Amino acid sequence: MIKFPDTFVWGASTASYQIEGSVEADGRAPSIWDTFSRTPGAVVGGHTGDDACDHYRRYRDDVALMAGLGLHAYRFSIAWPRVRPGGDGPTNERGLDFYDRLVDELCQYGITPMPTLYHWDLPQALEDRGGWANRRTAEAFAEYATAVHDRLGDRVQSWTTLNEPWCSAYLGYGNGVHAPGRRDPAAAFAAVHHLLLAHGLGTQALRAAGARSVGLVVNPVAVRPADPASAADADAVRLIDGLHNRIFLGPVLGDGYPADVLEHLTRLVDPTWLGESDEKIIAAPIDLLGINYYNPVYVASRPGAPEVDGRYPGVRDVEFRDPTGPTTAMGWEIDPTGLGELLRRLHRDHPGTPLWVTENGAAFDDRITGDHIPDDDRVSYLDGHLRAVHAALSDGVDVRGYLAWSLLDNFEWAEGYHKRFGLVHVDYRTQRRTLKDSALWFRSVIARNALPSQVTDPPA
Ligand code: IFM
């Protein structure tokens, strides 16, 4: 048996727009994802989050499911457009009522609520005023954070501000595959900064309101050279690592923007958005850093290669290599060593910041056999990554918990409902939930607080 520490926290994650549905209920206003998903061609199959998993109405059953799995914690996100439909301005108490009920339900079962305040559903009203490219959005975020804390702070101890600001900035404003679908390098870098500022201002606001534990969730990627012996590939790694990882980690963890990253971006844009004391605000101390990990990437130097799309604005002469090993249904390479590598690196470079794996999981084309969903591929994915977490723990890395992505199959953004990440299968026609084998396996891991000696061990 591979035992985890007694205090280790087991849980699962979801996000508001991906599961809630009821997009017009109780005064919610449209978010950028409501608008974007209605744009022809933006989302596979023309899917929207209108119904999603109907969690807004079925949350009680879903919390009972979590309790059945033995989850200690549940990470969900709060929909800003439910709470502040105009982005700023008056609070919609009916929107907060939902999260109030959800938190009560979780507490009844002894499940720790771990809300994330922003998981990509920006109120459309704010986007209409420039969205994350506008500094005002960062200030509005802090005001919204205070409003949520005022209502839930008596029961919620652990908060995270943003989920994966890399995706919000670069996919939303750089290459436009996510809402709001803009393709503008200047807006993408402004968005990076304003998201970081929102994190800093939000952290200050939550602390001022009395929050005990505040952190941020990032999606660092393990960037590797196609040829480990090539100096040019090492430079490509440094560039991509800078634009993906260090541009967020540096400012948040007190080291400011890395010089090479600033040099790259000032070649493209004039960072007029960089206010004098911003880096100090962004570096507000945090109590936890959430890591969402799925796959590593391999890059090579290739002179003459065209500009990588707006995911990495201004990057030329660099090629992303196709995975050579097994992949998930997303086409993402399966390699748990990347998770271990990142956990060790963060622990080494930023000692003293407790780490959480706030998302990890895989989409596969699940087969349904009667009432049974034998998703061995997902079990093996989770098992491999948990072994990597355990090995990092054994090396002294301070990892406090593991939250699987995702509790339920859900709206996978630009991929619509085709990609299924859930431990629990959702039949979108009937909204029936069915535990996959991975859920049964995860339940037994939690119950034993240990991994079986072999992946194939049957669930307890
Ligand atoms: O579904 C997303 C989630 O919203 C953020 N992290 C990655 C997941 C899988 O793509």
Tab-separated table of C-alpha atoms and ligand atoms in Angstrom:
chain	number	residue	atom	x	y	z
A	1	MET	CA	0.000	0.000	0.000
A	2	ILE	CA	1.182	3.491	-0.832
A	3	LYS	CA	-0.037	5.537	2.124
A	4	PHE	CA	-0.760	9.270	2.066
A	5	PRO	CA	-0.333	11.554	5.094
A	6	ASP	CA	-3.218	11.409	7.579
A	7	THR	CA	-4.003	15.073	6.931
A	8	PHE	CA	-4.091	14.670	3.131
A	9	VAL	CA	-7.268	16.136	1.608
A	10	TRP	CA	-9.118	14.252	-1.131
A	11	GLY	CA	-11.667	15.979	-3.294
A	12	ALA	CA	-12.972	16.881	-6.713
A	13	SER	CA	-13.382	20.087	-8.715
A	14	THR	CA	-15.971	21.606	-11.027
A	15	ALA	CA	-16.733	25.083	-12.378
A	16	SER	CA	-19.929	27.117	-12.506
A	17	TYR	CA	-20.520	27.534	-16.251
A	18	GLN	CA	-19.493	23.939	-16.919
A	19	ILE	CA	-22.120	22.372	-14.668
A	20	GLU	CA	-24.783	24.736	-13.378
A	21	GLY	CA	-27.150	25.434	-16.272
A	22	SER	CA	-30.125	27.680	-15.293
A	23	VAL	CA	-28.389	30.581	-16.960
A	24	GLU	CA	-31.361	32.875	-16.630
A	25	ALA	CA	-32.411	31.909	-13.116
A	26	ASP	CA	-32.724	34.278	-10.191
A	27	GLY	CA	-31.316	37.359	-11.848
A	28	ARG	CA	-28.188	35.905	-13.450
A	29	ALA	CA	-26.987	38.009	-16.395
A	30	PRO	CA	-25.049	36.680	-19.394
A	31	SER	CA	-21.367	35.929	-19.099
A	32	ILE	CA	-18.813	36.030	-21.906
A	33	TRP	CA	-19.308	32.271	-22.295
A	34	ASP	CA	-23.064	32.679	-22.906
A	35	THR	CA	-22.218	35.099	-25.688
A	36	PHE	CA	-19.280	33.144	-27.078
A	37	SER	CA	-21.028	29.774	-27.123
A	38	ARG	CA	-23.768	31.339	-29.248
A	39	THR	CA	-21.242	32.513	-31.817
A	40	PRO	CA	-21.474	30.203	-34.834
A	41	GLY	CA	-18.481	27.883	-35.022
A	42	ALA	CA	-17.064	28.823	-31.603
A	43	VAL	CA	-18.004	25.615	-29.770
A	44	VAL	CA	-18.073	22.114	-31.241
A	45	GLY	CA	-21.665	21.078	-31.975
A	46	GLY	CA	-22.944	24.568	-31.168
A	47	HIS	CA	-23.209	23.474	-27.530
A	48	THR	CA	-23.837	26.000	-24.775
A	49	GLY	CA	-23.903	25.898	-20.975
A	50	ASP	CA	-27.640	26.647	-20.925
A	51	ASP	CA	-28.484	23.321	-19.284
A	52	ALA	CA	-25.094	21.741	-18.629
A	53	CYS	CA	-25.488	19.249	-15.747
A	54	ASP	CA	-28.469	21.092	-14.288
A	55	HIS	CA	-26.460	21.277	-11.090
A	56	TYR	CA	-28.160	24.548	-10.102
A	57	ARG	CA	-31.302	22.519	-9.455
A	58	ARG	CA	-29.730	19.153	-8.637
A	59	TYR	CA	-26.978	20.319	-6.296
A	60	ARG	CA	-28.430	18.394	-3.348
A	61	ASP	CA	-28.190	15.090	-5.219
A	62	ASP	CA	-24.710	16.003	-6.417
A	63	VAL	CA	-23.523	16.753	-2.890
A	64	ALA	CA	-24.981	13.419	-1.776
A	65	LEU	CA	-22.929	11.789	-4.561
A	66	MET	CA	-19.793	13.510	-3.260
A	67	ALA	CA	-20.533	12.282	0.234
A	68	GLY	CA	-20.994	8.773	-1.134
A	69	LEU	CA	-17.534	8.952	-2.671
A	70	GLY	CA	-16.118	10.055	0.672
A	71	LEU	CA	-14.799	13.398	-0.618
A	72	HIS	CA	-13.256	15.601	2.056
A	73	ALA	CA	-13.376	18.765	-0.047
A	74	TYR	CA	-15.224	20.131	-3.038
A	75	ARG	CA	-13.779	22.862	-5.221
A	76	PHE	CA	-16.418	24.717	-7.214
A	77	SER	CA	-16.531	28.165	-8.712
A	78	ILE	CA	-18.882	31.032	-8.129
A	79	ALA	CA	-20.531	32.653	-11.109
A	80	TRP	CA	-19.746	36.352	-10.996
A	81	PRO	CA	-22.768	37.148	-13.251
A	82	ARG	CA	-25.102	35.556	-10.691
A	83	VAL	CA	-23.690	37.664	-7.877
A	84	ARG	CA	-23.079	40.948	-9.693
A	85	PRO	CA	-25.026	40.748	-12.943
A	86	GLY	CA	-23.696	44.103	-14.095
A	87	GLY	CA	-20.110	43.135	-13.221
A	88	ASP	CA	-19.978	45.895	-10.680
A	89	GLY	CA	-22.822	47.711	-8.992
A	90	PRO	CA	-25.499	46.084	-6.876
A	91	THR	CA	-25.206	42.566	-5.520
A	92	ASN	CA	-27.903	40.120	-6.559
A	93	GLU	CA	-28.749	38.391	-3.278
A	94	ARG	CA	-30.762	35.693	-5.080
A	95	GLY	CA	-27.616	34.661	-6.927
A	96	LEU	CA	-25.739	34.364	-3.655
A	97	ASP	CA	-28.616	32.355	-2.168
A	98	PHE	CA	-27.639	29.439	-4.398
A	99	TYR	CA	-24.074	29.308	-3.089
A	100	ASP	CA	-25.372	29.779	0.431
A	101	ARG	CA	-27.521	26.666	0.031
A	102	LEU	CA	-24.693	24.745	-1.638
A	103	VAL	CA	-22.230	25.585	1.139
A	104	ASP	CA	-24.782	24.616	3.801
A	105	GLU	CA	-25.373	21.318	2.063
A	106	LEU	CA	-21.634	20.591	1.868
A	107	CYS	CA	-21.136	21.500	5.518
A	108	GLN	CA	-23.958	19.181	6.526
A	109	TYR	CA	-21.969	16.292	5.078
A	110	GLY	CA	-18.691	17.564	6.502
A	111	ILE	CA	-17.315	18.356	3.026
A	112	THR	CA	-15.030	21.404	3.014
A	113	PRO	CA	-16.184	24.023	0.490
A	114	MET	CA	-13.277	25.418	-1.551
A	115	PRO	CA	-14.689	28.094	-3.850
A	116	THR	CA	-12.787	29.693	-6.693
A	117	LEU	CA	-14.118	33.168	-7.380
A	118	TYR	CA	-13.395	33.288	-11.097
A	119	HIS	CA	-13.423	30.344	-13.462
A	120	TRP	CA	-13.820	32.173	-16.773
A	121	ASP	CA	-17.449	33.377	-16.711
A	122	LEU	CA	-16.851	37.127	-16.772
A	123	PRO	CA	-20.058	39.188	-16.771
A	124	GLN	CA	-20.656	40.255	-20.369
A	125	ALA	CA	-21.317	43.785	-19.071
A	126	LEU	CA	-17.651	44.028	-18.074
A	127	GLU	CA	-16.439	42.630	-21.381
A	128	ASP	CA	-18.484	45.340	-23.082
A	129	ARG	CA	-16.228	47.806	-21.251
A	130	GLY	CA	-13.002	46.098	-22.333
A	131	GLY	CA	-13.045	42.975	-20.164
A	132	TRP	CA	-9.709	41.874	-18.753
A	133	ALA	CA	-7.913	44.344	-20.997
A	134	ASN	CA	-9.431	47.082	-18.803
A	135	ARG	CA	-7.911	47.749	-15.387
A	136	ARG	CA	-11.329	48.501	-13.937
A	137	THR	CA	-12.220	44.783	-14.209
A	138	ALA	CA	-9.542	44.001	-11.596
A	139	GLU	CA	-11.060	46.488	-9.173
A	140	ALA	CA	-14.560	45.180	-9.856
A	141	PHE	CA	-13.279	41.681	-9.057
A	142	ALA	CA	-12.122	42.765	-5.595
A	143	GLU	CA	-15.533	44.335	-4.918
A	144	TYR	CA	-17.266	41.149	-6.045
A	145	ALA	CA	-14.922	39.062	-3.845
A	146	THR	CA	-15.915	41.137	-0.830
A	147	ALA	CA	-19.611	40.664	-1.595
A	148	VAL	CA	-19.178	36.880	-1.786
A	149	HIS	CA	-17.132	36.778	1.397
A	150	ASP	CA	-19.764	38.833	3.234
A	151	ARG	CA	-22.271	36.078	2.536
A	152	LEU	CA	-20.187	32.884	2.756
A	153	GLY	CA	-17.216	33.859	4.910
A	154	ASP	CA	-18.760	32.476	8.090
A	155	ARG	CA	-18.526	28.944	6.639
A	156	VAL	CA	-15.843	29.117	3.950
A	157	GLN	CA	-12.261	29.129	5.218
A	158	SER	CA	-10.342	28.459	2.046
A	159	TRP	CA	-10.624	30.678	-1.038
A	160	THR	CA	-8.930	30.799	-4.390
A	161	THR	CA	-9.193	33.910	-6.517
A	162	LEU	CA	-8.735	32.856	-10.158
A	163	ASN	CA	-8.583	29.644	-12.106
A	164	GLU	CA	-5.836	29.351	-14.730
A	165	PRO	CA	-5.262	32.985	-15.692
A	166	TRP	CA	-3.125	31.707	-18.603
A	167	CYS	CA	-6.271	30.399	-20.294
A	168	SER	CA	-8.318	33.523	-19.564
A	169	ALA	CA	-5.653	35.802	-21.014
A	170	TYR	CA	-4.114	33.913	-23.916
A	171	LEU	CA	-6.973	31.693	-25.059
A	172	GLY	CA	-9.548	34.431	-24.461
A	173	TYR	CA	-7.674	37.463	-25.826
A	174	GLY	CA	-4.693	35.961	-27.691
A	175	ASN	CA	-5.832	33.192	-29.999
A	176	GLY	CA	-9.557	33.534	-29.379
A	177	VAL	CA	-10.469	29.872	-28.928
A	178	HIS	CA	-12.104	30.764	-25.624
A	179	ALA	CA	-14.463	33.575	-24.684
A	180	PRO	CA	-14.462	36.432	-25.438
A	181	GLY	CA	-12.791	35.208	-28.630
A	182	ARG	CA	-10.434	38.140	-29.170
A	183	ARG	CA	-7.158	37.876	-31.090
A	184	ASP	CA	-5.035	40.758	-30.012
A	185	PRO	CA	-1.567	40.345	-28.428
A	186	ALA	CA	-1.750	43.734	-26.719
A	187	ALA	CA	-5.073	42.817	-25.114
A	188	ALA	CA	-3.708	39.397	-24.128
A	189	PHE	CA	-0.768	40.880	-22.203
A	190	ALA	CA	-2.973	43.566	-20.662
A	191	ALA	CA	-5.301	40.749	-19.599
A	192	VAL	CA	-2.413	38.831	-17.994
A	193	HIS	CA	-1.586	41.881	-15.919
A	194	HIS	CA	-5.143	42.758	-14.952
A	195	LEU	CA	-5.889	39.164	-13.990
A	196	LEU	CA	-2.812	39.187	-11.758
A	197	LEU	CA	-3.886	42.517	-10.336
A	198	ALA	CA	-7.370	41.127	-9.717
A	199	HIS	CA	-5.762	38.270	-7.828
A	200	GLY	CA	-3.734	40.720	-5.709
A	201	LEU	CA	-6.613	43.110	-5.032
A	202	GLY	CA	-8.969	40.190	-4.410
A	203	THR	CA	-6.514	38.660	-1.946
A	204	GLN	CA	-6.272	41.962	-0.079
A	205	ALA	CA	-10.054	42.299	-0.036
A	206	LEU	CA	-10.617	38.754	1.218
A	207	ARG	CA	-8.044	39.178	3.959
A	208	ALA	CA	-9.525	42.515	5.003
A	209	ALA	CA	-12.867	40.721	5.260
A	210	GLY	CA	-11.322	38.088	7.540
A	211	ALA	CA	-10.574	35.165	5.177
A	212	ARG	CA	-8.164	32.673	6.744
A	213	SER	CA	-6.728	31.064	3.657
A	214	VAL	CA	-6.412	32.639	0.207
A	215	GLY	CA	-4.626	31.384	-2.883
A	216	LEU	CA	-4.513	31.190	-6.653
A	217	VAL	CA	-4.956	28.301	-9.087
A	218	VAL	CA	-2.564	28.143	-12.042
A	219	ASN	CA	-1.945	25.631	-14.802
A	220	PRO	CA	1.820	25.484	-15.056
A	221	VAL	CA	3.074	23.311	-17.849
A	222	ALA	CA	6.165	21.133	-17.842
A	223	VAL	CA	7.959	22.490	-20.927
A	224	ARG	CA	10.600	20.119	-22.274
A	225	PRO	CA	13.128	20.355	-25.095
A	226	ALA	CA	12.568	18.088	-28.092
A	227	ASP	CA	16.311	17.472	-28.008
A	228	PRO	CA	17.759	17.664	-24.493
A	229	ALA	CA	21.238	18.197	-25.952
A	230	SER	CA	20.259	21.216	-28.066
A	231	ALA	CA	21.066	24.697	-26.726
A	232	ALA	CA	18.597	26.220	-29.192
A	233	ASP	CA	15.822	23.959	-27.882
A	234	ALA	CA	16.754	25.005	-24.344
A	235	ASP	CA	16.214	28.647	-25.395
A	236	ALA	CA	12.810	27.732	-26.828
A	237	VAL	CA	11.944	26.049	-23.528
A	238	ARG	CA	12.947	29.151	-21.602
A	239	LEU	CA	10.794	31.383	-23.788
A	240	ILE	CA	7.674	29.229	-23.515
A	241	ASP	CA	8.250	28.569	-19.824
A	242	GLY	CA	8.507	32.340	-19.363
A	243	LEU	CA	5.270	33.106	-21.172
A	244	HIS	CA	3.329	30.239	-19.664
A	245	ASN	CA	4.681	29.786	-16.144
A	246	ARG	CA	7.060	32.458	-14.940
A	247	ILE	CA	4.930	35.401	-16.114
A	248	PHE	CA	2.380	34.334	-13.465
A	249	LEU	CA	4.503	32.678	-10.796
A	250	GLY	CA	7.128	35.438	-10.643
A	251	PRO	CA	4.787	38.305	-9.746
A	252	VAL	CA	2.511	36.231	-7.494
A	253	LEU	CA	5.340	34.682	-5.512
A	254	GLY	CA	7.142	37.970	-4.953
A	255	ASP	CA	9.834	37.954	-7.639
A	256	GLY	CA	8.075	40.358	-10.032
A	257	TYR	CA	7.876	39.897	-13.800
A	258	PRO	CA	10.953	38.041	-15.068
A	259	ALA	CA	13.308	40.314	-17.033
A	260	ASP	CA	13.370	38.068	-20.132
A	261	VAL	CA	9.564	37.953	-20.241
A	262	LEU	CA	9.272	41.733	-19.946
A	263	GLU	CA	11.848	42.081	-22.691
A	264	HIS	CA	9.827	39.778	-24.962
A	265	LEU	CA	6.544	41.511	-24.386
A	266	THR	CA	7.885	45.070	-24.644
A	267	ARG	CA	9.099	44.161	-28.116
A	268	LEU	CA	5.437	43.623	-28.997
A	269	VAL	CA	3.463	46.041	-26.875
A	270	ASP	CA	3.868	49.118	-24.735
A	271	PRO	CA	2.967	47.992	-21.206
A	272	THR	CA	1.195	51.215	-20.252
A	273	TRP	CA	-0.935	49.123	-17.923
A	274	LEU	CA	1.945	48.445	-15.510
A	275	GLY	CA	1.164	50.697	-12.532
A	276	GLU	CA	3.894	51.648	-10.076
A	277	SER	CA	2.812	49.594	-7.087
A	278	ASP	CA	1.041	46.825	-9.010
A	279	GLU	CA	3.746	44.217	-8.485
A	280	LYS	CA	3.558	44.799	-4.734
A	281	ILE	CA	-0.212	44.262	-4.788
A	282	ILE	CA	0.109	41.121	-6.899
A	283	ALA	CA	2.681	39.711	-4.479
A	284	ALA	CA	0.232	39.749	-1.553
A	285	PRO	CA	1.217	36.653	0.480
A	286	ILE	CA	-0.821	33.553	-0.301
A	287	ASP	CA	-1.619	30.505	1.794
A	288	LEU	CA	-1.848	28.007	-1.014
A	289	LEU	CA	-0.988	27.601	-4.653
A	290	GLY	CA	-3.293	25.369	-6.677
A	291	ILE	CA	-1.722	23.418	-9.527
A	292	ASN	CA	-3.872	22.149	-12.380
A	293	TYR	CA	-1.870	19.581	-14.305
A	294	TYR	CA	-2.761	17.561	-17.383
A	295	ASN	CA	0.254	17.057	-19.676
A	296	PRO	CA	3.776	18.182	-20.581
A	297	VAL	CA	4.712	19.868	-23.872
A	298	TYR	CA	7.795	19.457	-26.059
A	299	VAL	CA	9.255	22.374	-27.968
A	300	ALA	CA	12.023	22.711	-30.509
A	301	SER	CA	13.813	25.626	-32.086
A	302	ARG	CA	12.960	25.773	-35.792
A	303	PRO	CA	14.227	28.885	-37.554
A	304	GLY	CA	11.640	30.053	-40.037
A	305	ALA	CA	8.684	28.482	-38.208
A	306	PRO	CA	5.734	30.873	-38.392
A	307	GLU	CA	4.407	32.641	-35.333
A	308	VAL	CA	2.821	30.237	-32.876
A	309	ASP	CA	-0.842	31.237	-32.619
A	310	GLY	CA	-1.809	33.846	-30.016
A	311	ARG	CA	-1.390	31.336	-27.187
A	312	TYR	CA	2.163	32.638	-27.044
A	313	PRO	CA	2.081	36.077	-28.648
A	314	GLY	CA	5.161	37.008	-30.601
A	315	VAL	CA	6.782	33.572	-30.503
A	316	ARG	CA	8.413	32.629	-33.805
A	317	ASP	CA	10.968	30.032	-34.824
A	318	VAL	CA	9.587	27.597	-32.284
A	319	GLU	CA	7.732	24.392	-32.976
A	320	PHE	CA	5.475	22.456	-30.608
A	321	ARG	CA	6.046	18.743	-31.191
A	322	ASP	CA	3.163	16.296	-31.431
A	323	PRO	CA	2.971	13.840	-28.547
A	324	THR	CA	4.857	10.633	-29.144
A	325	GLY	CA	3.391	8.646	-26.249
A	326	PRO	CA	-0.189	7.703	-25.359
A	327	THR	CA	-2.728	10.518	-25.265
A	328	THR	CA	-6.161	11.229	-23.817
A	329	ALA	CA	-9.216	12.023	-25.930
A	330	MET	CA	-8.059	15.658	-25.867
A	331	GLY	CA	-4.869	14.590	-27.662
A	332	TRP	CA	-2.879	15.462	-24.529
A	333	GLU	CA	0.123	13.301	-23.790
A	334	ILE	CA	-0.168	11.147	-20.678
A	335	ASP	CA	2.929	11.664	-18.559
A	336	PRO	CA	2.666	11.855	-14.776
A	337	THR	CA	6.361	12.701	-14.437
A	338	GLY	CA	5.473	16.251	-15.524
A	339	LEU	CA	3.352	16.658	-12.394
A	340	GLY	CA	6.153	15.456	-10.119
A	341	GLU	CA	8.585	17.753	-11.917
A	342	LEU	CA	6.381	20.824	-11.409
A	343	LEU	CA	5.640	20.083	-7.762
A	344	ARG	CA	9.355	19.688	-7.012
A	345	ARG	CA	10.258	22.827	-8.949
A	346	LEU	CA	7.661	24.950	-7.154
A	347	HIS	CA	8.730	23.588	-3.799
A	348	ARG	CA	12.386	24.250	-4.598
A	349	ASP	CA	11.934	27.732	-6.071
A	350	HIS	CA	9.227	28.944	-3.724
A	351	PRO	CA	9.617	27.045	-0.455
A	352	GLY	CA	6.992	27.674	2.168
A	353	THR	CA	3.992	27.864	-0.190
A	354	PRO	CA	1.669	24.919	0.452
A	355	LEU	CA	0.756	23.253	-2.842
A	356	TRP	CA	-2.505	21.613	-3.824
A	357	VAL	CA	-3.274	19.637	-6.934
A	358	THR	CA	-6.521	21.468	-7.630
A	359	GLU	CA	-7.205	19.713	-10.945
A	360	ASN	CA	-5.957	16.557	-12.592
A	361	GLY	CA	-7.826	14.107	-14.742
A	362	ALA	CA	-8.491	12.968	-18.270
A	363	ALA	CA	-11.100	12.840	-20.987
A	364	PHE	CA	-11.587	9.453	-22.611
A	365	ASP	CA	-14.267	8.077	-24.902
A	366	ASP	CA	-16.125	6.161	-22.225
A	367	ARG	CA	-18.022	3.012	-23.154
A	368	ILE	CA	-21.282	2.300	-21.401
A	369	THR	CA	-22.060	-1.353	-20.809
A	370	GLY	CA	-25.529	-1.512	-19.313
A	371	ASP	CA	-25.145	0.329	-16.028
A	372	HIS	CA	-21.409	-0.076	-16.010
A	373	ILE	CA	-18.715	2.279	-17.275
A	374	PRO	CA	-15.388	0.462	-17.330
A	375	ASP	CA	-13.011	3.426	-17.693
A	376	ASP	CA	-9.745	1.632	-16.936
A	377	ASP	CA	-7.842	4.248	-18.924
A	378	ARG	CA	-8.979	6.965	-16.506
A	379	VAL	CA	-8.170	4.778	-13.491
A	380	SER	CA	-4.698	4.235	-14.846
A	381	TYR	CA	-4.275	7.990	-15.541
A	382	LEU	CA	-5.324	8.932	-12.004
A	383	ASP	CA	-3.279	6.168	-10.445
A	384	GLY	CA	-0.125	7.229	-12.290
A	385	HIS	CA	-0.526	10.863	-11.314
A	386	LEU	CA	-1.270	10.021	-7.702
A	387	ARG	CA	1.895	7.941	-7.585
A	388	ALA	CA	3.763	11.037	-8.825
A	389	VAL	CA	2.167	13.127	-6.047
A	390	HIS	CA	3.105	10.502	-3.493
A	391	ALA	CA	6.708	10.411	-4.698
A	392	ALA	CA	6.894	14.216	-4.415
A	393	LEU	CA	5.492	14.013	-0.875
A	394	SER	CA	8.146	11.442	-0.015
A	395	ASP	CA	10.776	13.922	-1.233
A	396	GLY	CA	9.452	16.485	1.219
A	397	VAL	CA	7.260	18.538	-1.145
A	398	ASP	CA	4.421	20.169	0.795
A	399	VAL	CA	1.349	18.924	-1.101
A	400	ARG	CA	-1.782	19.256	0.991
A	401	GLY	CA	-4.454	17.730	-1.197
A	402	TYR	CA	-5.572	16.278	-4.527
A	403	LEU	CA	-8.798	17.323	-6.248
A	404	ALA	CA	-9.752	15.296	-9.287
A	405	TRP	CA	-11.046	16.982	-12.421
A	406	SER	CA	-13.856	16.461	-12.583
A	407	LEU	CA	-16.644	15.258	-10.373
A	408	LEU	CA	-19.052	15.188	-13.320
A	409	ASP	CA	-18.843	15.058	-17.081
A	410	ASN	CA	-19.483	18.639	-18.096
A	411	PHE	CA	-19.293	21.417	-20.685
A	412	GLU	CA	-15.697	21.247	-21.856
A	413	TRP	CA	-15.555	24.806	-23.204
A	414	ALA	CA	-14.773	24.979	-26.939
A	415	GLU	CA	-15.123	21.169	-27.096
A	416	GLY	CA	-18.711	21.257	-25.871
A	417	TYR	CA	-20.061	18.090	-24.265
A	418	HIS	CA	-18.103	15.659	-26.421
A	419	LYS	CA	-15.133	15.402	-24.093
A	420	ARG	CA	-15.911	13.666	-20.825
A	421	PHE	CA	-13.626	14.241	-17.831
A	422	GLY	CA	-16.017	13.094	-15.099
A	423	LEU	CA	-15.628	10.446	-12.449
A	424	VAL	CA	-19.389	10.405	-12.741
A	425	HIS	CA	-21.054	9.961	-16.108
A	426	VAL	CA	-23.843	12.380	-17.000
A	427	ASP	CA	-26.541	11.452	-19.480
A	428	TYR	CA	-27.338	14.926	-20.773
A	429	ARG	CA	-30.739	13.833	-22.044
A	430	THR	CA	-32.039	12.560	-18.717
A	431	GLN	CA	-29.457	14.134	-16.370
A	432	ARG	CA	-28.960	10.698	-14.882
A	433	ARG	CA	-25.654	10.303	-13.034
A	434	THR	CA	-23.762	6.982	-13.104
A	435	LEU	CA	-20.563	6.286	-11.209
A	436	LYS	CA	-17.799	5.234	-13.551
A	437	ASP	CA	-15.319	2.608	-12.397
A	438	SER	CA	-12.880	5.467	-11.788
A	439	ALA	CA	-15.282	6.899	-9.202
A	440	LEU	CA	-15.454	3.535	-7.423
A	441	TRP	CA	-11.680	3.276	-7.574
A	442	PHE	CA	-11.234	6.846	-6.267
A	443	ARG	CA	-13.677	6.091	-3.450
A	444	SER	CA	-11.561	3.142	-2.360
A	445	VAL	CA	-8.350	5.198	-2.544
A	446	ILE	CA	-9.933	7.834	-0.309
A	447	ALA	CA	-11.276	5.240	2.122
A	448	ARG	CA	-7.845	3.622	2.475
A	449	ASN	CA	-5.970	6.936	2.197
A	450	ALA	CA	-3.673	4.881	0.040
A	451	LEU	CA	-3.110	3.650	-3.461
A	452	PRO	CA	-3.408	-0.046	-4.089
A	453	SER	CA	-0.133	-1.826	-4.675
A	454	GLN	CA	-1.275	-2.445	-8.262
A	455	VAL	CA	-3.502	-0.376	-10.498
A	456	THR	CA	-5.643	-3.358	-11.227
A	457	ASP	CA	-6.603	-4.012	-7.601
A	458	PRO	CA	-10.392	-4.081	-7.448
A	459	PRO	CA	-12.129	-1.249	-5.595
A	460	ALA	CA	-12.838	-2.027	-1.933
B	1	IFM	O1	-12.350	21.772	-18.086
B	1	IFM	C1	-11.160	22.438	-17.840
B	1	IFM	C2	-11.265	23.298	-16.609
B	1	IFM	O2	-12.309	24.198	-16.691
B	1	IFM	C3	-9.989	24.072	-16.398
B	1	IFM	N1	-8.856	23.179	-16.411
B	1	IFM	C4	-8.750	22.253	-17.479
B	1	IFM	C5	-10.026	21.458	-17.631
B	1	IFM	C6	-9.905	20.449	-18.776
B	1	IFM	O3	-9.681	21.105	-19.963
